[in-house]
């Protein structure tokens, strides 16, 4: 069984900053109301010409450069996104072309759990085909939100981040847990645009192509399923919560994150978060926070790093990595 190590990482966020002050003015509330509800002070929003694929390409190229590789070295490309470039073909096809990837390409849509799902898919592929894999999380959820929707409007931001995985004799993955509960599909949804409700002039007039959220359901399910997943992963690894040096959760909402920490016994000082700066970047949120921590050199060889995501569907997933060190 071949393990993997992470040898490259990269990020891409739009230049346009949307502050909570601006959103507070739009929705007729004060900034404190926005920040107290979600912990977000600003977020990045795509501008003209920027798309899910263009952000993914920038992040992927940066990760390849860091790893000292090119697209010709990559055996498999996996793009995690819930806001695809277009309904068909997959977003990964566009990224594959721009980065001159030599190998396969496919998308993973597990909403905000997508990057953990993709990383586990890559780990499985590595055991069968021990060659470099590029995993990218990229989302532009600002384009799916009704401008009049306060509940979602204060949360979402756009961005992308990428990791390069290469074979490792030691292997970094200590334990993992993935799950889903399809009974929870109504908590966050985009009704129109699929086979159940194709896009028409009427669906567009009714705004059914915009995302809709049930905040209370999302909160309760995110905490419940994430706590269950984290406990299962730590138990499988034989690791106590207090022994984890770095916790990198999906950057959704600071209240959800704090509740997960409280219910699992994970140390608050272990939390890695950039939520206040970028908001909820969906599939990009975990690799974006992880990449910034790596750039800051705060993660050391031998540290235990817990990744934990949750998303609409509901989906959830967690992985415990024993960091193998940053390549020279």
PDB file of C-alpha atoms in Angstrom:
ATOM      1  CA  UNK A   1       0.000   0.000   0.000  1.00  0.00           C
ATOM      2  CA  UNK A   2       1.453   3.332  -1.090  1.00  0.00           C
ATOM      3  CA  UNK A   3       0.954   6.374   1.094  1.00  0.00           C
ATOM      4  CA  UNK A   4       1.003   9.979   0.027  1.00  0.00           C
ATOM      5  CA  UNK A   5       2.718  13.180   1.010  1.00  0.00           C
ATOM      6  CA  UNK A   6       1.742  16.762   0.209  1.00  0.00           C
ATOM      7  CA  UNK A   7       4.558  18.414  -1.738  1.00  0.00           C
ATOM      8  CA  UNK A   8       2.897  21.521  -3.133  1.00  0.00           C
ATOM      9  CA  UNK A   9       0.097  23.936  -2.392  1.00  0.00           C
ATOM     10  CA  UNK A  10      -1.308  27.126  -3.872  1.00  0.00           C
ATOM     11  CA  UNK A  11      -4.237  29.511  -3.597  1.00  0.00           C
ATOM     12  CA  UNK A  12      -6.196  31.987  -5.669  1.00  0.00           C
ATOM     13  CA  UNK A  13      -8.639  34.561  -4.345  1.00  0.00           C
ATOM     14  CA  UNK A  14     -10.240  37.460  -6.247  1.00  0.00           C
ATOM     15  CA  UNK A  15      -9.006  40.984  -5.622  1.00  0.00           C
ATOM     16  CA  UNK A  16     -12.471  42.441  -4.988  1.00  0.00           C
ATOM     17  CA  UNK A  17     -13.209  42.660  -1.255  1.00  0.00           C
ATOM     18  CA  UNK A  18     -16.793  42.803   0.040  1.00  0.00           C
ATOM     19  CA  UNK A  19     -16.843  43.910   3.675  1.00  0.00           C
ATOM     20  CA  UNK A  20     -19.409  43.218   6.335  1.00  0.00           C
ATOM     21  CA  UNK A  21     -19.863  46.971   6.642  1.00  0.00           C
ATOM     22  CA  UNK A  22     -21.043  47.095   3.019  1.00  0.00           C
ATOM     23  CA  UNK A  23     -23.361  44.132   3.502  1.00  0.00           C
ATOM     24  CA  UNK A  24     -24.752  45.594   6.711  1.00  0.00           C
ATOM     25  CA  UNK A  25     -25.700  48.733   4.810  1.00  0.00           C
ATOM     26  CA  UNK A  26     -27.304  46.662   2.024  1.00  0.00           C
ATOM     27  CA  UNK A  27     -29.436  44.635   4.425  1.00  0.00           C
ATOM     28  CA  UNK A  28     -30.269  47.422   6.870  1.00  0.00           C
ATOM     29  CA  UNK A  29     -28.405  46.006   9.872  1.00  0.00           C
ATOM     30  CA  UNK A  30     -25.187  46.958  11.662  1.00  0.00           C
ATOM     31  CA  UNK A  31     -21.789  45.358  11.192  1.00  0.00           C
ATOM     32  CA  UNK A  32     -21.822  43.864  14.688  1.00  0.00           C
ATOM     33  CA  UNK A  33     -24.965  41.882  13.809  1.00  0.00           C
ATOM     34  CA  UNK A  34     -23.218  40.365  10.779  1.00  0.00           C
ATOM     35  CA  UNK A  35     -19.935  39.565  12.533  1.00  0.00           C
ATOM     36  CA  UNK A  36     -21.599  38.171  15.657  1.00  0.00           C
ATOM     37  CA  UNK A  37     -23.702  35.770  13.576  1.00  0.00           C
ATOM     38  CA  UNK A  38     -20.927  34.338  11.416  1.00  0.00           C
ATOM     39  CA  UNK A  39     -17.511  35.721  12.402  1.00  0.00           C
ATOM     40  CA  UNK A  40     -16.877  37.131   8.917  1.00  0.00           C
ATOM     41  CA  UNK A  41     -15.538  40.654   8.411  1.00  0.00           C
ATOM     42  CA  UNK A  42     -14.835  40.479   4.682  1.00  0.00           C
ATOM     43  CA  UNK A  43     -14.945  38.094   1.765  1.00  0.00           C
ATOM     44  CA  UNK A  44     -13.562  38.003  -1.806  1.00  0.00           C
ATOM     45  CA  UNK A  45     -15.916  38.182  -4.791  1.00  0.00           C
ATOM     46  CA  UNK A  46     -15.137  37.282  -8.401  1.00  0.00           C
ATOM     47  CA  UNK A  47     -15.005  40.065 -10.960  1.00  0.00           C
ATOM     48  CA  UNK A  48     -15.514  40.117 -14.744  1.00  0.00           C
ATOM     49  CA  UNK A  49     -13.792  37.216 -16.455  1.00  0.00           C
ATOM     50  CA  UNK A  50     -13.176  35.282 -13.247  1.00  0.00           C
ATOM     51  CA  UNK A  51     -14.796  31.873 -12.939  1.00  0.00           C
ATOM     52  CA  UNK A  52     -14.573  28.693 -10.916  1.00  0.00           C
ATOM     53  CA  UNK A  53     -12.158  27.260 -13.494  1.00  0.00           C
ATOM     54  CA  UNK A  54      -9.973  30.356 -13.756  1.00  0.00           C
ATOM     55  CA  UNK A  55      -9.469  30.432  -9.986  1.00  0.00           C
ATOM     56  CA  UNK A  56      -8.754  26.697 -10.005  1.00  0.00           C
ATOM     57  CA  UNK A  57      -6.143  27.121 -12.734  1.00  0.00           C
ATOM     58  CA  UNK A  58      -4.320  29.832 -10.783  1.00  0.00           C
ATOM     59  CA  UNK A  59      -4.322  27.793  -7.583  1.00  0.00           C
ATOM     60  CA  UNK A  60      -3.293  24.633  -9.407  1.00  0.00           C
ATOM     61  CA  UNK A  61      -0.433  26.343 -11.195  1.00  0.00           C
ATOM     62  CA  UNK A  62       0.876  27.752  -7.907  1.00  0.00           C
ATOM     63  CA  UNK A  63       0.730  24.297  -6.294  1.00  0.00           C
ATOM     64  CA  UNK A  64       2.568  22.709  -9.218  1.00  0.00           C
ATOM     65  CA  UNK A  65       5.254  25.393  -9.077  1.00  0.00           C
ATOM     66  CA  UNK A  66       5.712  24.817  -5.362  1.00  0.00           C
ATOM     67  CA  UNK A  67       6.085  21.065  -5.946  1.00  0.00           C
ATOM     68  CA  UNK A  68       8.515  21.604  -8.823  1.00  0.00           C
ATOM     69  CA  UNK A  69       6.193  19.829 -11.259  1.00  0.00           C
ATOM     70  CA  UNK A  70       4.264  20.619 -14.427  1.00  0.00           C
ATOM     71  CA  UNK A  71       0.970  19.355 -15.755  1.00  0.00           C
ATOM     72  CA  UNK A  72       2.863  16.703 -17.690  1.00  0.00           C
ATOM     73  CA  UNK A  73       3.790  15.075 -14.362  1.00  0.00           C
ATOM     74  CA  UNK A  74       0.212  14.787 -13.081  1.00  0.00           C
ATOM     75  CA  UNK A  75      -1.473  11.394 -13.404  1.00  0.00           C
ATOM     76  CA  UNK A  76      -4.865  12.509 -12.079  1.00  0.00           C
ATOM     77  CA  UNK A  77      -6.626  15.840 -11.601  1.00  0.00           C
ATOM     78  CA  UNK A  78      -9.555  16.109  -9.169  1.00  0.00           C
ATOM     79  CA  UNK A  79     -11.552  19.327  -8.885  1.00  0.00           C
ATOM     80  CA  UNK A  80     -13.943  19.722  -5.953  1.00  0.00           C
ATOM     81  CA  UNK A  81     -16.684  22.218  -6.719  1.00  0.00           C
ATOM     82  CA  UNK A  82     -20.402  22.780  -6.301  1.00  0.00           C
ATOM     83  CA  UNK A  83     -20.407  25.807  -8.636  1.00  0.00           C
ATOM     84  CA  UNK A  84     -19.215  24.305 -11.927  1.00  0.00           C
ATOM     85  CA  UNK A  85     -17.962  26.255 -14.894  1.00  0.00           C
ATOM     86  CA  UNK A  86     -21.054  25.097 -16.801  1.00  0.00           C
ATOM     87  CA  UNK A  87     -23.398  22.069 -16.601  1.00  0.00           C
ATOM     88  CA  UNK A  88     -21.235  20.135 -19.070  1.00  0.00           C
ATOM     89  CA  UNK A  89     -18.433  19.285 -19.458  1.00  0.00           C
ATOM     90  CA  UNK A  90     -16.891  19.002 -16.003  1.00  0.00           C
ATOM     91  CA  UNK A  91     -14.948  21.960 -14.633  1.00  0.00           C
ATOM     92  CA  UNK A  92     -11.879  19.729 -14.444  1.00  0.00           C
ATOM     93  CA  UNK A  93     -11.853  19.522 -18.254  1.00  0.00           C
ATOM     94  CA  UNK A  94     -11.240  23.270 -18.523  1.00  0.00           C
ATOM     95  CA  UNK A  95      -8.568  23.154 -15.816  1.00  0.00           C
ATOM     96  CA  UNK A  96      -6.981  20.092 -17.431  1.00  0.00           C
ATOM     97  CA  UNK A  97      -6.583  22.002 -20.706  1.00  0.00           C
ATOM     98  CA  UNK A  98      -5.162  25.182 -19.182  1.00  0.00           C
ATOM     99  CA  UNK A  99      -2.631  23.320 -17.028  1.00  0.00           C
ATOM    100  CA  UNK A 100      -1.684  20.808 -19.755  1.00  0.00           C
ATOM    101  CA  UNK A 101      -2.406  17.877 -17.446  1.00  0.00           C
ATOM    102  CA  UNK A 102      -1.180  14.570 -18.846  1.00  0.00           C
ATOM    103  CA  UNK A 103      -3.548  12.240 -17.017  1.00  0.00           C
ATOM    104  CA  UNK A 104      -7.216  11.885 -16.103  1.00  0.00           C
ATOM    105  CA  UNK A 105      -9.600  14.551 -14.825  1.00  0.00           C
ATOM    106  CA  UNK A 106     -12.898  14.502 -12.969  1.00  0.00           C
ATOM    107  CA  UNK A 107     -15.036  16.623 -10.645  1.00  0.00           C
ATOM    108  CA  UNK A 108     -16.309  15.835  -7.154  1.00  0.00           C
ATOM    109  CA  UNK A 109     -19.433  17.556  -5.846  1.00  0.00           C
ATOM    110  CA  UNK A 110     -20.045  16.922  -2.178  1.00  0.00           C
ATOM    111  CA  UNK A 111     -20.756  20.612  -1.609  1.00  0.00           C
ATOM    112  CA  UNK A 112     -18.609  22.024   1.213  1.00  0.00           C
ATOM    113  CA  UNK A 113     -17.307  18.556   2.104  1.00  0.00           C
ATOM    114  CA  UNK A 114     -15.982  18.278  -1.424  1.00  0.00           C
ATOM    115  CA  UNK A 115     -12.316  18.788  -0.699  1.00  0.00           C
ATOM    116  CA  UNK A 116     -12.184  16.111   2.004  1.00  0.00           C
ATOM    117  CA  UNK A 117     -14.017  13.730  -0.335  1.00  0.00           C
ATOM    118  CA  UNK A 118     -11.561  14.591  -3.121  1.00  0.00           C
ATOM    119  CA  UNK A 119      -8.518  14.144  -0.916  1.00  0.00           C
ATOM    120  CA  UNK A 120      -9.777  10.715   0.164  1.00  0.00           C
ATOM    121  CA  UNK A 121     -10.420   9.823  -3.482  1.00  0.00           C
ATOM    122  CA  UNK A 122      -6.856  10.865  -4.276  1.00  0.00           C
ATOM    123  CA  UNK A 123      -5.510   8.788  -1.374  1.00  0.00           C
ATOM    124  CA  UNK A 124      -7.321   5.756  -2.744  1.00  0.00           C
ATOM    125  CA  UNK A 125      -6.041   6.374  -6.265  1.00  0.00           C
ATOM    126  CA  UNK A 126      -2.508   6.674  -4.945  1.00  0.00           C
ATOM    127  CA  UNK A 127      -2.610   3.103  -3.649  1.00  0.00           C
ATOM    128  CA  UNK A 128      -3.505   1.870  -7.145  1.00  0.00           C
ATOM    129  CA  UNK A 129      -1.413   4.285  -9.193  1.00  0.00           C
ATOM    130  CA  UNK A 130       1.455   5.855  -7.224  1.00  0.00           C
ATOM    131  CA  UNK A 131       2.000   8.912  -9.379  1.00  0.00           C
ATOM    132  CA  UNK A 132       1.431  12.644  -8.655  1.00  0.00           C
ATOM    133  CA  UNK A 133      -2.145  13.831  -8.187  1.00  0.00           C
ATOM    134  CA  UNK A 134      -3.411  17.424  -8.223  1.00  0.00           C
ATOM    135  CA  UNK A 135      -6.448  18.125  -6.021  1.00  0.00           C
ATOM    136  CA  UNK A 136      -8.175  21.515  -6.287  1.00  0.00           C
ATOM    137  CA  UNK A 137     -11.107  23.025  -4.397  1.00  0.00           C
ATOM    138  CA  UNK A 138     -12.743  25.961  -6.173  1.00  0.00           C
ATOM    139  CA  UNK A 139     -16.103  27.650  -5.704  1.00  0.00           C
ATOM    140  CA  UNK A 140     -17.814  30.901  -6.688  1.00  0.00           C
ATOM    141  CA  UNK A 141     -20.927  30.760  -4.533  1.00  0.00           C
ATOM    142  CA  UNK A 142     -21.366  34.535  -4.665  1.00  0.00           C
ATOM    143  CA  UNK A 143     -22.822  33.923  -8.145  1.00  0.00           C
ATOM    144  CA  UNK A 144     -25.485  31.535  -6.797  1.00  0.00           C
ATOM    145  CA  UNK A 145     -26.853  33.819  -4.081  1.00  0.00           C
ATOM    146  CA  UNK A 146     -29.849  36.100  -4.501  1.00  0.00           C
ATOM    147  CA  UNK A 147     -28.568  39.648  -3.808  1.00  0.00           C
ATOM    148  CA  UNK A 148     -31.573  40.142  -1.521  1.00  0.00           C
ATOM    149  CA  UNK A 149     -30.852  37.008   0.549  1.00  0.00           C
ATOM    150  CA  UNK A 150     -29.376  38.213   3.832  1.00  0.00           C
ATOM    151  CA  UNK A 151     -28.870  34.786   5.396  1.00  0.00           C
ATOM    152  CA  UNK A 152     -26.633  33.470   2.616  1.00  0.00           C
ATOM    153  CA  UNK A 153     -25.340  36.827   1.448  1.00  0.00           C
ATOM    154  CA  UNK A 154     -23.345  37.472   4.615  1.00  0.00           C
ATOM    155  CA  UNK A 155     -21.657  34.059   4.461  1.00  0.00           C
ATOM    156  CA  UNK A 156     -20.281  33.308   1.024  1.00  0.00           C
ATOM    157  CA  UNK A 157     -17.003  34.231  -0.595  1.00  0.00           C
ATOM    158  CA  UNK A 158     -15.111  32.977  -3.631  1.00  0.00           C
ATOM    159  CA  UNK A 159     -11.735  31.304  -3.898  1.00  0.00           C
ATOM    160  CA  UNK A 160      -9.656  28.285  -4.808  1.00  0.00           C
ATOM    161  CA  UNK A 161      -6.804  26.280  -3.344  1.00  0.00           C
ATOM    162  CA  UNK A 162      -4.846  23.250  -4.490  1.00  0.00           C
ATOM    163  CA  UNK A 163      -2.603  20.494  -3.144  1.00  0.00           C
ATOM    164  CA  UNK A 164      -0.134  18.243  -4.963  1.00  0.00           C
ATOM    165  CA  UNK A 165       0.057  14.676  -3.648  1.00  0.00           C
ATOM    166  CA  UNK A 166       3.042  12.451  -4.358  1.00  0.00           C
ATOM    167  CA  UNK A 167       3.846   8.874  -3.292  1.00  0.00           C
ATOM    168  CA  UNK A 168       5.356   8.398   0.148  1.00  0.00           C
ATOM    169  CA  UNK A 169       6.712   5.239   1.757  1.00  0.00           C
ATOM    170  CA  UNK A 170       5.531   6.335   5.189  1.00  0.00           C
ATOM    171  CA  UNK A 171       2.104   7.720   4.364  1.00  0.00           C
ATOM    172  CA  UNK A 172       0.518  10.641   6.169  1.00  0.00           C
ATOM    173  CA  UNK A 173      -3.063   9.426   6.519  1.00  0.00           C
ATOM    174  CA  UNK A 174      -3.728   8.119  10.042  1.00  0.00           C
ATOM    175  CA  UNK A 175      -7.513   7.763   9.878  1.00  0.00           C
ATOM    176  CA  UNK A 176     -10.602   9.007   8.068  1.00  0.00           C
ATOM    177  CA  UNK A 177     -14.391   9.048   8.068  1.00  0.00           C
ATOM    178  CA  UNK A 178     -16.860   9.970   5.313  1.00  0.00           C
ATOM    179  CA  UNK A 179     -20.650   9.998   5.427  1.00  0.00           C
ATOM    180  CA  UNK A 180     -23.893  11.351   4.019  1.00  0.00           C
ATOM    181  CA  UNK A 181     -27.579  11.594   4.870  1.00  0.00           C
ATOM    182  CA  UNK A 182     -29.755  12.197   1.838  1.00  0.00           C
ATOM    183  CA  UNK A 183     -32.781  12.889   4.027  1.00  0.00           C
ATOM    184  CA  UNK A 184     -31.316  16.355   4.586  1.00  0.00           C
ATOM    185  CA  UNK A 185     -31.383  17.565   0.978  1.00  0.00           C
ATOM    186  CA  UNK A 186     -33.796  20.387   1.786  1.00  0.00           C
ATOM    187  CA  UNK A 187     -31.536  22.309   4.168  1.00  0.00           C
ATOM    188  CA  UNK A 188     -29.493  23.986   1.408  1.00  0.00           C
ATOM    189  CA  UNK A 189     -30.569  23.710  -2.208  1.00  0.00           C
ATOM    190  CA  UNK A 190     -30.700  25.181  -5.702  1.00  0.00           C
ATOM    191  CA  UNK A 191     -34.000  23.988  -7.134  1.00  0.00           C
ATOM    192  CA  UNK A 192     -33.750  24.873 -10.825  1.00  0.00           C
ATOM    193  CA  UNK A 193     -31.197  23.949 -13.446  1.00  0.00           C
ATOM    194  CA  UNK A 194     -31.178  20.165 -13.147  1.00  0.00           C
ATOM    195  CA  UNK A 195     -33.242  17.282 -14.518  1.00  0.00           C
ATOM    196  CA  UNK A 196     -35.842  17.577 -11.759  1.00  0.00           C
ATOM    197  CA  UNK A 197     -36.554  21.208 -12.652  1.00  0.00           C
ATOM    198  CA  UNK A 198     -34.941  22.348 -15.914  1.00  0.00           C
ATOM    199  CA  UNK A 199     -34.290  26.058 -16.268  1.00  0.00           C
ATOM    200  CA  UNK A 200     -37.118  27.998 -17.905  1.00  0.00           C
ATOM    201  CA  UNK A 201     -38.090  31.642 -18.167  1.00  0.00           C
ATOM    202  CA  UNK A 202     -40.494  31.047 -15.281  1.00  0.00           C
ATOM    203  CA  UNK A 203     -37.901  29.478 -12.974  1.00  0.00           C
ATOM    204  CA  UNK A 204     -35.587  32.405 -13.708  1.00  0.00           C
ATOM    205  CA  UNK A 205     -38.345  34.921 -12.931  1.00  0.00           C
ATOM    206  CA  UNK A 206     -39.072  33.072  -9.686  1.00  0.00           C
ATOM    207  CA  UNK A 207     -35.400  33.082  -8.704  1.00  0.00           C
ATOM    208  CA  UNK A 208     -35.266  29.296  -8.421  1.00  0.00           C
ATOM    209  CA  UNK A 209     -31.701  29.227  -9.760  1.00  0.00           C
ATOM    210  CA  UNK A 210     -30.544  30.894  -6.546  1.00  0.00           C
ATOM    211  CA  UNK A 211     -29.451  28.911  -3.497  1.00  0.00           C
ATOM    212  CA  UNK A 212     -31.841  28.729  -0.545  1.00  0.00           C
ATOM    213  CA  UNK A 213     -30.854  27.835   3.009  1.00  0.00           C
ATOM    214  CA  UNK A 214     -32.567  26.696   6.179  1.00  0.00           C
ATOM    215  CA  UNK A 215     -30.040  28.075   8.638  1.00  0.00           C
ATOM    216  CA  UNK A 216     -31.261  26.246  11.731  1.00  0.00           C
ATOM    217  CA  UNK A 217     -31.231  22.847  10.014  1.00  0.00           C
ATOM    218  CA  UNK A 218     -27.766  23.458   8.594  1.00  0.00           C
ATOM    219  CA  UNK A 219     -26.421  24.468  11.993  1.00  0.00           C
ATOM    220  CA  UNK A 220     -27.845  21.473  13.851  1.00  0.00           C
ATOM    221  CA  UNK A 221     -26.880  18.926  11.199  1.00  0.00           C
ATOM    222  CA  UNK A 222     -23.417  20.378  10.621  1.00  0.00           C
ATOM    223  CA  UNK A 223     -22.580  20.138  14.308  1.00  0.00           C
ATOM    224  CA  UNK A 224     -24.204  16.724  14.799  1.00  0.00           C
ATOM    225  CA  UNK A 225     -22.591  15.014  11.832  1.00  0.00           C
ATOM    226  CA  UNK A 226     -19.208  16.724  12.143  1.00  0.00           C
ATOM    227  CA  UNK A 227     -18.889  15.798  15.808  1.00  0.00           C
ATOM    228  CA  UNK A 228     -19.762  12.188  14.972  1.00  0.00           C
ATOM    229  CA  UNK A 229     -17.203  12.118  12.143  1.00  0.00           C
ATOM    230  CA  UNK A 230     -14.382  13.699  14.147  1.00  0.00           C
ATOM    231  CA  UNK A 231     -14.934  11.317  17.051  1.00  0.00           C
ATOM    232  CA  UNK A 232     -14.908   8.318  14.698  1.00  0.00           C
ATOM    233  CA  UNK A 233     -11.680   9.449  13.032  1.00  0.00           C
ATOM    234  CA  UNK A 234      -9.850  10.117  16.292  1.00  0.00           C
ATOM    235  CA  UNK A 235     -11.056   6.827  17.782  1.00  0.00           C
ATOM    236  CA  UNK A 236      -9.887   4.950  14.680  1.00  0.00           C
ATOM    237  CA  UNK A 237      -6.446   6.558  14.986  1.00  0.00           C
ATOM    238  CA  UNK A 238      -6.257   5.989  18.755  1.00  0.00           C
ATOM    239  CA  UNK A 239      -5.670   9.719  19.246  1.00  0.00           C
ATOM    240  CA  UNK A 240      -7.078  11.926  21.991  1.00  0.00           C
ATOM    241  CA  UNK A 241      -8.582  15.294  20.980  1.00  0.00           C
ATOM    242  CA  UNK A 242      -6.049  17.207  23.064  1.00  0.00           C
ATOM    243  CA  UNK A 243      -3.194  15.585  21.125  1.00  0.00           C
ATOM    244  CA  UNK A 244      -4.204  17.184  17.801  1.00  0.00           C
ATOM    245  CA  UNK A 245      -1.949  20.174  17.053  1.00  0.00           C
ATOM    246  CA  UNK A 246      -3.950  21.692  14.166  1.00  0.00           C
ATOM    247  CA  UNK A 247      -7.673  21.601  13.407  1.00  0.00           C
ATOM    248  CA  UNK A 248      -8.609  22.797   9.911  1.00  0.00           C
ATOM    249  CA  UNK A 249     -12.416  22.792   9.620  1.00  0.00           C
ATOM    250  CA  UNK A 250     -14.664  23.893   6.808  1.00  0.00           C
ATOM    251  CA  UNK A 251     -14.784  27.671   7.257  1.00  0.00           C
ATOM    252  CA  UNK A 252     -18.564  28.061   7.311  1.00  0.00           C
ATOM    253  CA  UNK A 253     -19.592  29.948  10.410  1.00  0.00           C
ATOM    254  CA  UNK A 254     -17.660  30.624  13.617  1.00  0.00           C
ATOM    255  CA  UNK A 255     -20.568  29.484  15.790  1.00  0.00           C
ATOM    256  CA  UNK A 256     -20.628  26.089  14.076  1.00  0.00           C
ATOM    257  CA  UNK A 257     -16.842  25.758  14.350  1.00  0.00           C
ATOM    258  CA  UNK A 258     -16.807  26.651  18.051  1.00  0.00           C
ATOM    259  CA  UNK A 259     -19.625  24.216  18.759  1.00  0.00           C
ATOM    260  CA  UNK A 260     -17.728  21.387  17.031  1.00  0.00           C
ATOM    261  CA  UNK A 261     -14.625  22.162  19.086  1.00  0.00           C
ATOM    262  CA  UNK A 262     -16.655  22.238  22.294  1.00  0.00           C
ATOM    263  CA  UNK A 263     -18.443  18.933  21.664  1.00  0.00           C
ATOM    264  CA  UNK A 264     -15.318  17.035  20.597  1.00  0.00           C
ATOM    265  CA  UNK A 265     -12.820  18.342  23.140  1.00  0.00           C
ATOM    266  CA  UNK A 266     -10.519  19.713  20.443  1.00  0.00           C
ATOM    267  CA  UNK A 267      -8.401  22.577  21.747  1.00  0.00           C
ATOM    268  CA  UNK A 268      -9.486  26.086  20.628  1.00  0.00           C
ATOM    269  CA  UNK A 269      -5.822  27.060  20.309  1.00  0.00           C
ATOM    270  CA  UNK A 270      -5.395  24.317  17.692  1.00  0.00           C
ATOM    271  CA  UNK A 271      -7.933  25.970  15.373  1.00  0.00           C
ATOM    272  CA  UNK A 272      -6.702  27.107  11.963  1.00  0.00           C
ATOM    273  CA  UNK A 273      -9.122  29.666  10.561  1.00  0.00           C
ATOM    274  CA  UNK A 274      -9.229  32.463   8.008  1.00  0.00           C
ATOM    275  CA  UNK A 275     -13.010  32.791   8.133  1.00  0.00           C
ATOM    276  CA  UNK A 276     -12.930  36.473   9.098  1.00  0.00           C
ATOM    277  CA  UNK A 277     -10.927  37.309   5.969  1.00  0.00           C
ATOM    278  CA  UNK A 278     -12.490  35.118   3.278  1.00  0.00           C
ATOM    279  CA  UNK A 279     -15.903  33.961   4.512  1.00  0.00           C
ATOM    280  CA  UNK A 280     -17.324  30.613   3.460  1.00  0.00           C
ATOM    281  CA  UNK A 281     -15.448  29.570   0.311  1.00  0.00           C
ATOM    282  CA  UNK A 282     -17.060  26.114   0.247  1.00  0.00           C
ATOM    283  CA  UNK A 283     -14.809  23.481  -1.387  1.00  0.00           C
ATOM    284  CA  UNK A 284     -11.864  25.892  -1.218  1.00  0.00           C
ATOM    285  CA  UNK A 285     -12.125  26.679   2.482  1.00  0.00           C
ATOM    286  CA  UNK A 286     -10.119  23.787   3.980  1.00  0.00           C
ATOM    287  CA  UNK A 287      -7.206  23.838   1.494  1.00  0.00           C
ATOM    288  CA  UNK A 288      -7.135  27.651   1.590  1.00  0.00           C
ATOM    289  CA  UNK A 289      -6.744  27.672   5.382  1.00  0.00           C
ATOM    290  CA  UNK A 290      -4.260  24.790   5.264  1.00  0.00           C
ATOM    291  CA  UNK A 291      -2.161  26.508   2.587  1.00  0.00           C
ATOM    292  CA  UNK A 292      -1.965  29.712   4.611  1.00  0.00           C
ATOM    293  CA  UNK A 293      -0.859  27.748   7.672  1.00  0.00           C
ATOM    294  CA  UNK A 294       1.846  26.078   5.581  1.00  0.00           C
ATOM    295  CA  UNK A 295       2.989  29.408   4.207  1.00  0.00           C
ATOM    296  CA  UNK A 296       3.251  30.652   7.807  1.00  0.00           C
ATOM    297  CA  UNK A 297       5.327  27.530   8.664  1.00  0.00           C
ATOM    298  CA  UNK A 298       3.135  26.869  11.692  1.00  0.00           C
ATOM    299  CA  UNK A 299       2.731  23.157  10.862  1.00  0.00           C
ATOM    300  CA  UNK A 300       5.806  21.103  11.769  1.00  0.00           C
ATOM    301  CA  UNK A 301       6.921  17.583  10.885  1.00  0.00           C
ATOM    302  CA  UNK A 302       5.166  15.037  13.085  1.00  0.00           C
ATOM    303  CA  UNK A 303       2.221  17.338  13.914  1.00  0.00           C
ATOM    304  CA  UNK A 304      -1.258  15.838  13.813  1.00  0.00           C
ATOM    305  CA  UNK A 305      -3.532  17.799  11.465  1.00  0.00           C
ATOM    306  CA  UNK A 306      -7.291  17.200  11.482  1.00  0.00           C
ATOM    307  CA  UNK A 307      -9.351  18.213   8.433  1.00  0.00           C
ATOM    308  CA  UNK A 308     -13.130  18.287   8.938  1.00  0.00           C
ATOM    309  CA  UNK A 309     -15.774  19.301   6.422  1.00  0.00           C
ATOM    310  CA  UNK A 310     -19.551  19.289   6.119  1.00  0.00           C
ATOM    311  CA  UNK A 311     -21.874  20.348   3.348  1.00  0.00           C
ATOM    312  CA  UNK A 312     -25.329  20.323   1.863  1.00  0.00           C
ATOM    313  CA  UNK A 313     -26.820  16.964   1.162  1.00  0.00           C
ATOM    314  CA  UNK A 314     -25.881  16.462   4.023  1.00  0.00           C
ATOM    315  CA  UNK A 315     -22.333  15.273   3.539  1.00  0.00           C
ATOM    316  CA  UNK A 316     -19.467  15.179   5.984  1.00  0.00           C
ATOM    317  CA  UNK A 317     -15.909  13.964   6.214  1.00  0.00           C
ATOM    318  CA  UNK A 318     -12.791  14.128   8.360  1.00  0.00           C
ATOM    319  CA  UNK A 319      -9.172  13.053   7.943  1.00  0.00           C
ATOM    320  CA  UNK A 320      -6.303  12.896  10.404  1.00  0.00           C
ATOM    321  CA  UNK A 321      -2.875  13.487   8.872  1.00  0.00           C
ATOM    322  CA  UNK A 322       0.507  13.094  10.529  1.00  0.00           C
ATOM    323  CA  UNK A 323       2.450  15.833   8.796  1.00  0.00           C
ATOM    324  CA  UNK A 324       5.521  14.466   7.061  1.00  0.00           C
ATOM    325  CA  UNK A 325       7.352  17.735   6.697  1.00  0.00           C
ATOM    326  CA  UNK A 326       7.588  20.501   4.113  1.00  0.00           C
ATOM    327  CA  UNK A 327       9.728  19.713   1.049  1.00  0.00           C
ATOM    328  CA  UNK A 328      12.927  21.757   0.764  1.00  0.00           C
TER     329      UNK A 328
END
